[in-house]
Short mmCIF file of C-alpha atoms and ligand atoms in Angstrom, two decimals:
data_model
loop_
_atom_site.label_atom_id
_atom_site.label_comp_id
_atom_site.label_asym_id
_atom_site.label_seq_id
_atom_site.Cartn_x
_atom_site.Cartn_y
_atom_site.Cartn_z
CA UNK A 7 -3.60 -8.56 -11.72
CA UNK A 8 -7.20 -7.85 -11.01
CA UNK A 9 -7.13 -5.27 -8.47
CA UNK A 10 -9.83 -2.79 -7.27
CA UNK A 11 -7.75 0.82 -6.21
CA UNK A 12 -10.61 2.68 -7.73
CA UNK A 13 -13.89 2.67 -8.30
CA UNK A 14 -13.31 4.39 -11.97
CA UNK A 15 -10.90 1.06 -12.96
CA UNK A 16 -14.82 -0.69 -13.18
CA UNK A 17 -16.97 0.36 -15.78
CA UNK A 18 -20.74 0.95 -15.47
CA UNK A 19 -21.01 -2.41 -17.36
CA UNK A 20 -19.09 -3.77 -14.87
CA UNK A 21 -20.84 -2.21 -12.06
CA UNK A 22 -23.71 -3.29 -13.49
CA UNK A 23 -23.31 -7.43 -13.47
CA UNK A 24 -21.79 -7.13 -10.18
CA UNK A 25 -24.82 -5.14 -8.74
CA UNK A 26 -26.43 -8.47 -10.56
CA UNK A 27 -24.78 -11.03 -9.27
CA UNK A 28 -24.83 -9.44 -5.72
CA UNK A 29 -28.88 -9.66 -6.68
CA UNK A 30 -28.56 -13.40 -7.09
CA UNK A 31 -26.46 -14.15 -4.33
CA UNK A 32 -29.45 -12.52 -1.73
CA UNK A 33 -31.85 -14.44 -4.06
CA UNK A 34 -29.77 -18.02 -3.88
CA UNK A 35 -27.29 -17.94 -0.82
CA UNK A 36 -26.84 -21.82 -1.01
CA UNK A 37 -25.15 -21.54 -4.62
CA UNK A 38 -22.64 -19.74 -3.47
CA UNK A 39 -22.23 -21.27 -0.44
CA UNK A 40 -19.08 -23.46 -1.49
CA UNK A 41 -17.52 -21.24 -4.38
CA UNK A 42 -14.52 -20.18 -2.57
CA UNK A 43 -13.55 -23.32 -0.53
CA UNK A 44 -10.15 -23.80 0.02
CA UNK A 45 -9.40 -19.97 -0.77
CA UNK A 46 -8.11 -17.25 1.74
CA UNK A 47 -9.18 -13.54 2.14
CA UNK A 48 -6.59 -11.64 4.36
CA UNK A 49 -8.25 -8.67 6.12
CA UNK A 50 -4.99 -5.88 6.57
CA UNK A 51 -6.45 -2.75 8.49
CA UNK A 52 -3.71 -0.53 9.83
CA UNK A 53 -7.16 1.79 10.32
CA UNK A 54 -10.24 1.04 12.81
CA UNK A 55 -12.96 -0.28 11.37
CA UNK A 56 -16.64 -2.34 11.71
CA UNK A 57 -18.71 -2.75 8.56
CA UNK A 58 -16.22 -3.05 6.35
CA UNK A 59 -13.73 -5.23 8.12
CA UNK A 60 -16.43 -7.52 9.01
CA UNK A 61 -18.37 -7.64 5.88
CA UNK A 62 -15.73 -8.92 4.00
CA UNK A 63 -14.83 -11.45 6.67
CA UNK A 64 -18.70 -12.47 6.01
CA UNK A 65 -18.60 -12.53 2.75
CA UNK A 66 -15.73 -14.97 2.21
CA UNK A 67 -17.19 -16.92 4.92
CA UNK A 68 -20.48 -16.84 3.14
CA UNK A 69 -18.80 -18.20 0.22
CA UNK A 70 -17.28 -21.29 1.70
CA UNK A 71 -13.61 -19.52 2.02
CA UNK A 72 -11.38 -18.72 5.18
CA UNK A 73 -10.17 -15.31 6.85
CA UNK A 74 -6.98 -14.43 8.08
CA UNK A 75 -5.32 -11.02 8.88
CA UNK A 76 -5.44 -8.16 11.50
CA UNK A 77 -7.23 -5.21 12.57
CA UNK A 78 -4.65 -2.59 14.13
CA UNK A 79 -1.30 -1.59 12.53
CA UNK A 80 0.19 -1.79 15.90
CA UNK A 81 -0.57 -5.88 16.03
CA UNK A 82 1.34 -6.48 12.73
CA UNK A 83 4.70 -5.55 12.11
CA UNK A 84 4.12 -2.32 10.39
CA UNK A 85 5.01 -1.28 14.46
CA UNK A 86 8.35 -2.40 14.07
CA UNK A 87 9.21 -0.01 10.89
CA UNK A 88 8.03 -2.79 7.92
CA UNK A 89 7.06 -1.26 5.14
CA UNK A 90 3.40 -1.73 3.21
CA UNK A 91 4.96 -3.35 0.08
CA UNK A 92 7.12 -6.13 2.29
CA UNK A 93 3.72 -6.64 4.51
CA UNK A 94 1.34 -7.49 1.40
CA UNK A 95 4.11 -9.54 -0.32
CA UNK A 96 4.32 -11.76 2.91
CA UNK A 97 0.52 -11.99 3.06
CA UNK A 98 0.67 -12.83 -0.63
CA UNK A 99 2.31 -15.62 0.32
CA UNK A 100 -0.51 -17.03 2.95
CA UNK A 101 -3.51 -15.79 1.12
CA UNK A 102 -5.58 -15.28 -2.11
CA UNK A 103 -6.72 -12.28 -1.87
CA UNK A 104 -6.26 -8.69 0.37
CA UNK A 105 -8.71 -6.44 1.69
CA UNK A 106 -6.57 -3.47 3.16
CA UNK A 107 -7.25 -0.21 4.61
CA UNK A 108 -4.52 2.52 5.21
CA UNK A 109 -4.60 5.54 6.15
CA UNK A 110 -1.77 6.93 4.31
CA UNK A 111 -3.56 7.76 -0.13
CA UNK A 112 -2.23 5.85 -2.46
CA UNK A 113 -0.90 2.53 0.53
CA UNK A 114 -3.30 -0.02 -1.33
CA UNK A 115 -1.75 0.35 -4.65
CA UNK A 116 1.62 0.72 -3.67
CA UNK A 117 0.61 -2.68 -1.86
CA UNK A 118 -1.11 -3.79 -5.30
CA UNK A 119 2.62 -3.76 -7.20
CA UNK A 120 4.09 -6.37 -4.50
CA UNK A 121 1.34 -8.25 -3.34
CA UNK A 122 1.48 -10.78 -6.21
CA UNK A 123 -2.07 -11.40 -5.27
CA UNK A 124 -5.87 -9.17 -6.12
CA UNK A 125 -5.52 -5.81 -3.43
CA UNK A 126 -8.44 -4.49 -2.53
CA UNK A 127 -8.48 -0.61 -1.64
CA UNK A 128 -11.06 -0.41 1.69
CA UNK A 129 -10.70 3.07 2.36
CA UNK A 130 -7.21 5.14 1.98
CA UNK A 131 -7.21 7.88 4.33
CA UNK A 132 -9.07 10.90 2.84
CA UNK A 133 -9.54 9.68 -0.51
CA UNK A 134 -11.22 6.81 -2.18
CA UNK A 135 -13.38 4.00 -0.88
CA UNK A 136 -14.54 2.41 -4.12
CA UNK A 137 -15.89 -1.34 -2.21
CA UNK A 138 -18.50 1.65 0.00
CA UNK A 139 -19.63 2.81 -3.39
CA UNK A 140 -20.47 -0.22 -4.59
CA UNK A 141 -22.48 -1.20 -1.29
CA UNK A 142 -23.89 2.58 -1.92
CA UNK A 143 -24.92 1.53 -5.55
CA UNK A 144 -26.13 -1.86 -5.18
CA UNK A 145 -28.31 0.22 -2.32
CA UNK A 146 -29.60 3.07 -4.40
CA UNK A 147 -30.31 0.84 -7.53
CA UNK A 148 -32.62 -1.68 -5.06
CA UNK A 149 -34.34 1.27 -3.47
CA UNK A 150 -34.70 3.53 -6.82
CA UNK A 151 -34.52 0.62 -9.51
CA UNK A 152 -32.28 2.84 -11.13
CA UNK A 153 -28.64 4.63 -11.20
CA UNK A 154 -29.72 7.32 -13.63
CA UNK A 155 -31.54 10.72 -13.23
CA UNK A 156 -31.57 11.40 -10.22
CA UNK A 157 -30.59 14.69 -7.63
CA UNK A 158 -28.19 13.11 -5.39
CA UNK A 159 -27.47 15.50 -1.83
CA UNK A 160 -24.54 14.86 -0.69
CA UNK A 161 -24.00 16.25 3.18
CA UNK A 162 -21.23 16.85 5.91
CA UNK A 163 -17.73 16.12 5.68
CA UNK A 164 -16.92 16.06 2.00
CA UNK A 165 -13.26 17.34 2.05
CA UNK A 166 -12.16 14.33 3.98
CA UNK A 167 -15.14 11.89 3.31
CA UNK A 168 -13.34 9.28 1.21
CA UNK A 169 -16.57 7.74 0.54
CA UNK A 170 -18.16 10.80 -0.92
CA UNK A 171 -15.41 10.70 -3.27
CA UNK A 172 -15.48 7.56 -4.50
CA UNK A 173 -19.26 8.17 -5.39
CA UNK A 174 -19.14 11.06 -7.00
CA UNK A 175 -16.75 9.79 -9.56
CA UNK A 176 -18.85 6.35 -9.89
CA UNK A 177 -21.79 8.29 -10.29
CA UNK A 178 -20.93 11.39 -12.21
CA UNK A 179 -20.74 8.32 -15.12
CA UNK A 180 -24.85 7.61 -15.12
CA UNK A 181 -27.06 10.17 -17.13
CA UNK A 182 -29.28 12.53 -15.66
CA UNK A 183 -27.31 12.90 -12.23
CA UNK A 184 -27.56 15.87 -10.53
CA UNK A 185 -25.23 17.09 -7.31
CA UNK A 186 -26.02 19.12 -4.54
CA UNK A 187 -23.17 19.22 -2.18
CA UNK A 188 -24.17 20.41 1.03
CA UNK A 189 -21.08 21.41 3.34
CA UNK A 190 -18.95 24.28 5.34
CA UNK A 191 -17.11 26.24 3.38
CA UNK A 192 -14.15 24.60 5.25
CA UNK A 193 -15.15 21.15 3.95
CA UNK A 194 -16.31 21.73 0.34
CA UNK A 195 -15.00 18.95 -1.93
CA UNK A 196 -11.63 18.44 -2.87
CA UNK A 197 -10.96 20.66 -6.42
CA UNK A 198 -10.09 17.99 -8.89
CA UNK A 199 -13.16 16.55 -8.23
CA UNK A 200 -14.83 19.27 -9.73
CA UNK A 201 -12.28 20.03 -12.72
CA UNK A 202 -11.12 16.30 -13.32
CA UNK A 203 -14.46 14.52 -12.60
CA UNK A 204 -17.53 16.59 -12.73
CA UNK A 205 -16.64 19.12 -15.47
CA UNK A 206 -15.41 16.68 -18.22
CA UNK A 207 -18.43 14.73 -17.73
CA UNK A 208 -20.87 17.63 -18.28
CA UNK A 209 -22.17 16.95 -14.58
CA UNK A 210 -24.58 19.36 -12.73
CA UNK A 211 -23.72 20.17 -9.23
CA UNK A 212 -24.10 22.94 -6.64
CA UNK A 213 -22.34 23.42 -3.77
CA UNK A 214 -24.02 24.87 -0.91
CA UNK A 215 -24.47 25.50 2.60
CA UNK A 216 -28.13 24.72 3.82
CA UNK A 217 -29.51 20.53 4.00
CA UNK A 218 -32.97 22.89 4.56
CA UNK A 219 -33.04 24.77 1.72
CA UNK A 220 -32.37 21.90 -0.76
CA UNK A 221 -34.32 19.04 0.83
CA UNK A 222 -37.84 19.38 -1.49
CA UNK A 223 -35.08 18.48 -4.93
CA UNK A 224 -33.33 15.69 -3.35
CA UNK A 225 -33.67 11.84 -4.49
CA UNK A 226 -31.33 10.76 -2.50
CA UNK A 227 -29.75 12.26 0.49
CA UNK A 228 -26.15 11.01 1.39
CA UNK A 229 -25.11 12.39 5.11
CA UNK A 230 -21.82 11.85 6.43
CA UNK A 231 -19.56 12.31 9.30
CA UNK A 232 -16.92 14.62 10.23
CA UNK A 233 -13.69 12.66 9.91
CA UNK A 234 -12.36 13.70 13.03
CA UNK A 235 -8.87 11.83 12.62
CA UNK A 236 -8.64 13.81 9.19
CA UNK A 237 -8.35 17.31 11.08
CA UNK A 238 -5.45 18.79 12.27
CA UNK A 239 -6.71 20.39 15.19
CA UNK A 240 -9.36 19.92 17.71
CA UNK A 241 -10.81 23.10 18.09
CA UNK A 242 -11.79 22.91 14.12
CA UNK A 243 -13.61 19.41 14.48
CA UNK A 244 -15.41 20.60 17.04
CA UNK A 245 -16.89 24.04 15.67
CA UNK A 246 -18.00 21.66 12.32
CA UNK A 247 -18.84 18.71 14.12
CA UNK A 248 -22.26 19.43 14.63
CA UNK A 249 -23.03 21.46 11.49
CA UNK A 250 -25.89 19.19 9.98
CA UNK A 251 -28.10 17.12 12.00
CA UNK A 252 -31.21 15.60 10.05
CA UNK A 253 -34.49 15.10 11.93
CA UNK A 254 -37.67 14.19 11.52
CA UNK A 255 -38.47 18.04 11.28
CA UNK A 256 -35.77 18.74 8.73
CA UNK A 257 -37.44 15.45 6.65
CA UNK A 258 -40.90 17.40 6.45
CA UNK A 259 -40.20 19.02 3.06
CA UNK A 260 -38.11 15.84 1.49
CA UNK A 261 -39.61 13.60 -1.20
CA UNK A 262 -42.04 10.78 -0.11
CA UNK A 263 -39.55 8.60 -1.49
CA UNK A 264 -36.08 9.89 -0.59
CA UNK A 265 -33.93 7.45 -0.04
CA UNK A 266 -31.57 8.58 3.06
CA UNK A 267 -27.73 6.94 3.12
CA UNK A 268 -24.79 7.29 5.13
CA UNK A 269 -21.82 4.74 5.10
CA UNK A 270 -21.73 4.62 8.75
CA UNK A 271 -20.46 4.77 11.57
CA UNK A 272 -22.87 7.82 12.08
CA UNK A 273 -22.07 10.01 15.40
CA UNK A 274 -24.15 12.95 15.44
CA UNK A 275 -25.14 13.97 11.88
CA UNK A 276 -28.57 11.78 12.23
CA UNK A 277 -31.08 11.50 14.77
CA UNK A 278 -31.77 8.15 15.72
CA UNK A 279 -35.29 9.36 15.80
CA UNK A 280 -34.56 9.36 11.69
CA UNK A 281 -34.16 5.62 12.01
CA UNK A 282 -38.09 4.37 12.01
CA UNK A 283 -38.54 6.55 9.37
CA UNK A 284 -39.12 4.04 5.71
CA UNK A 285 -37.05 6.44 3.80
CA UNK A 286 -34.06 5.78 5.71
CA UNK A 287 -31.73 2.93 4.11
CA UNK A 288 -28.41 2.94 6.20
CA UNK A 289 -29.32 -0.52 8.28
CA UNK A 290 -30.15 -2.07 4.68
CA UNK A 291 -26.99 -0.62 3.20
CA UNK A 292 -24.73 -2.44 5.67
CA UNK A 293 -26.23 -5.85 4.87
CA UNK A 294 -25.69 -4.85 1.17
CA UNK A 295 -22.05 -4.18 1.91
CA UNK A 296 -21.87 -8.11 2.43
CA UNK A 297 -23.71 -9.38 -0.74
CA UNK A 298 -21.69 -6.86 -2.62
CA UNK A 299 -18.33 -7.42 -1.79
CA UNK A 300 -19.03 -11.97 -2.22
CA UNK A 301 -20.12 -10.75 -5.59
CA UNK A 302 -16.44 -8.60 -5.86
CA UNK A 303 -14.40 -11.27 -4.13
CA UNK A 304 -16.03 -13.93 -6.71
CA UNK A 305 -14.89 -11.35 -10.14
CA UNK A 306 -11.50 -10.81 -8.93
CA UNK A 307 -10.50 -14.67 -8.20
CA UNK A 308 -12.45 -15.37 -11.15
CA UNK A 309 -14.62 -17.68 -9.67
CA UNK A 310 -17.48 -19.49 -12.13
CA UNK A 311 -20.94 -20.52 -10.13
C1 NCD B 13 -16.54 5.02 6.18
C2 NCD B 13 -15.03 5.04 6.04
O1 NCD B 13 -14.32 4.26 6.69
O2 NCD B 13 -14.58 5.82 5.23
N1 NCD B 13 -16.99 3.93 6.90
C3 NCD B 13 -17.25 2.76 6.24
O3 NCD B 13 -16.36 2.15 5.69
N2 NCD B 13 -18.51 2.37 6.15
C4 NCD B 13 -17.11 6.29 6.63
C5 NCD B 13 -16.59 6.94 7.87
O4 NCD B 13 -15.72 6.41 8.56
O5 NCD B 13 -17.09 8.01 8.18
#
């Protein structure tokens, strides 16, 4: 079954002709416009959600297709005790394809093994969020022209930031890439990122504390949000919440062309004073999400334009 769990089951070939395609579908929306009539995309998020909820909804729209599903657990029958594998093989029933969210690790492939149709994984709790990466990739390769050699800052919440995850493993694949992961001691990357993904590959990373004192090396600069439903106490999220907020000020010793990211939704970590600034890319990145995730939906029905 062609499923996408995680990023790492696509390989930078792979990665590559679907950044591609996405590239053709922004360059010739109208030959696409039809390739999924008559097919179904069922959204399942048991977790809240904008961009990507709605991006895939777009997307299959965008490519001639209909949209069915929900967007709260407590509106489907997971609130009366039903279990994730006898939800997806129901929905596998009405649709061709699932986009789910969870926020139990590990829900969309458990959901993958009944679903009898392609699962995607969009976000599972703390851990991997491999359709964000590619909207993050697709993004950096049409700001930088490239995925290679480059110092990538990575900033905020990275313990629970599933997206964070999910890019470091896609990217710890291209040559030349260089980490700097900029958090609280409290929310430092999980470890088997560093011993399963970054040290086999031969990957250069520091972790640190300061966005200031690393700005001048930084390419790109990824800033994140403090997952507040991650924590297990209050008083925690709210001594960290605050602990990076870029600013024009804070921007005065980046790179003339550093390219700024953050999956959104963004609550504090930038200043919307950031947002007129060219270097920043999180408005375009959204609207890449889309073109990114027709060009996913098309490989895994195996659709030929
Ligand atoms: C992210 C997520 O859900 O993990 N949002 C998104 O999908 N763009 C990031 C976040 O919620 O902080």
């Amino acid at each position: 079954m062609n499923n996408l769990i995680d990023i790492m089951q696509l390989s930078t070939e792979e990665i590559a002709e679907l950044i591609d395609r996405a590239e053709d579908i922004i360059a010739n929306p109208k030959k696409y416009s039809e390739a999924c009539h008559g097919k179904k995309l069922a959204t399942l998020f048991f977790e809240p959600s904008t961009r990507t909820r709605l991006s895939f909804e777009a997307a299959m729209y965008e490519l001639g297709g209909n949209v069915l599903g929900f967007s709260e657990a407590k509106s489907s029958s997971a609130a009366k005790g039903e279990s994730v594998s006898d939800t997806v093989r129901t929905v596998g029933c009405y649709a061709d394809i699932i986009a789910m969210r969870h926020p139990k690790e590990g829900a969309p492939l458990v959901a993958s093994r009944s679903a009898g149709v392609p699962v995607i994984n969009a976000g599972d709790g703390g851990h991997n969020h491999p359709t964000q990466t590619l909207t993050d990739l697709l993004t950096i390769r049409r700001e930088k022209g490239r995925l290679d050699n480059m110092t990538v800052g990575i900033c905020g919440d990275l313990k629970f930031g599933r997206t964070v995850h999910s890019l470091m493993c896609a990217m710890s694949r291209y040559p030349g890439v260089k980490f700097v992961l900029i958090s609280p001691e409290e929310l430092v990357v999980p470890r088997y990122l560093i011993t399963d993904v970054l040290e086999p590959a031969g990957v250069e990373y520091e972790e640190v504390r300061s966005l200031e004192d690393v700005m001048p090396q930084l390419d790109i600069l990824y800033m994140t949000r403090v997952q507040r439903e991650r924590f297990f106490n209050e008083a925690d999220y709210l001594r960290l919440k605050d602990t990076y907020i870029l600013t024009p000020e804070k921007l005065e010793t980046a790179k003339k062309d550093l390219t700024i990211l953050h999956p959104l939704p963004r609550v504090n970590e930038i200043s919307v004073a950031v947002d007129d600034d060219p270097r920043a890319c999180y408005f375009k990145q959204v609207l890449n999400g889309k073109y990114i995730r027709m060009a996913l939906i098309l490989k895994l029905l195996e659709v030929e334009v």
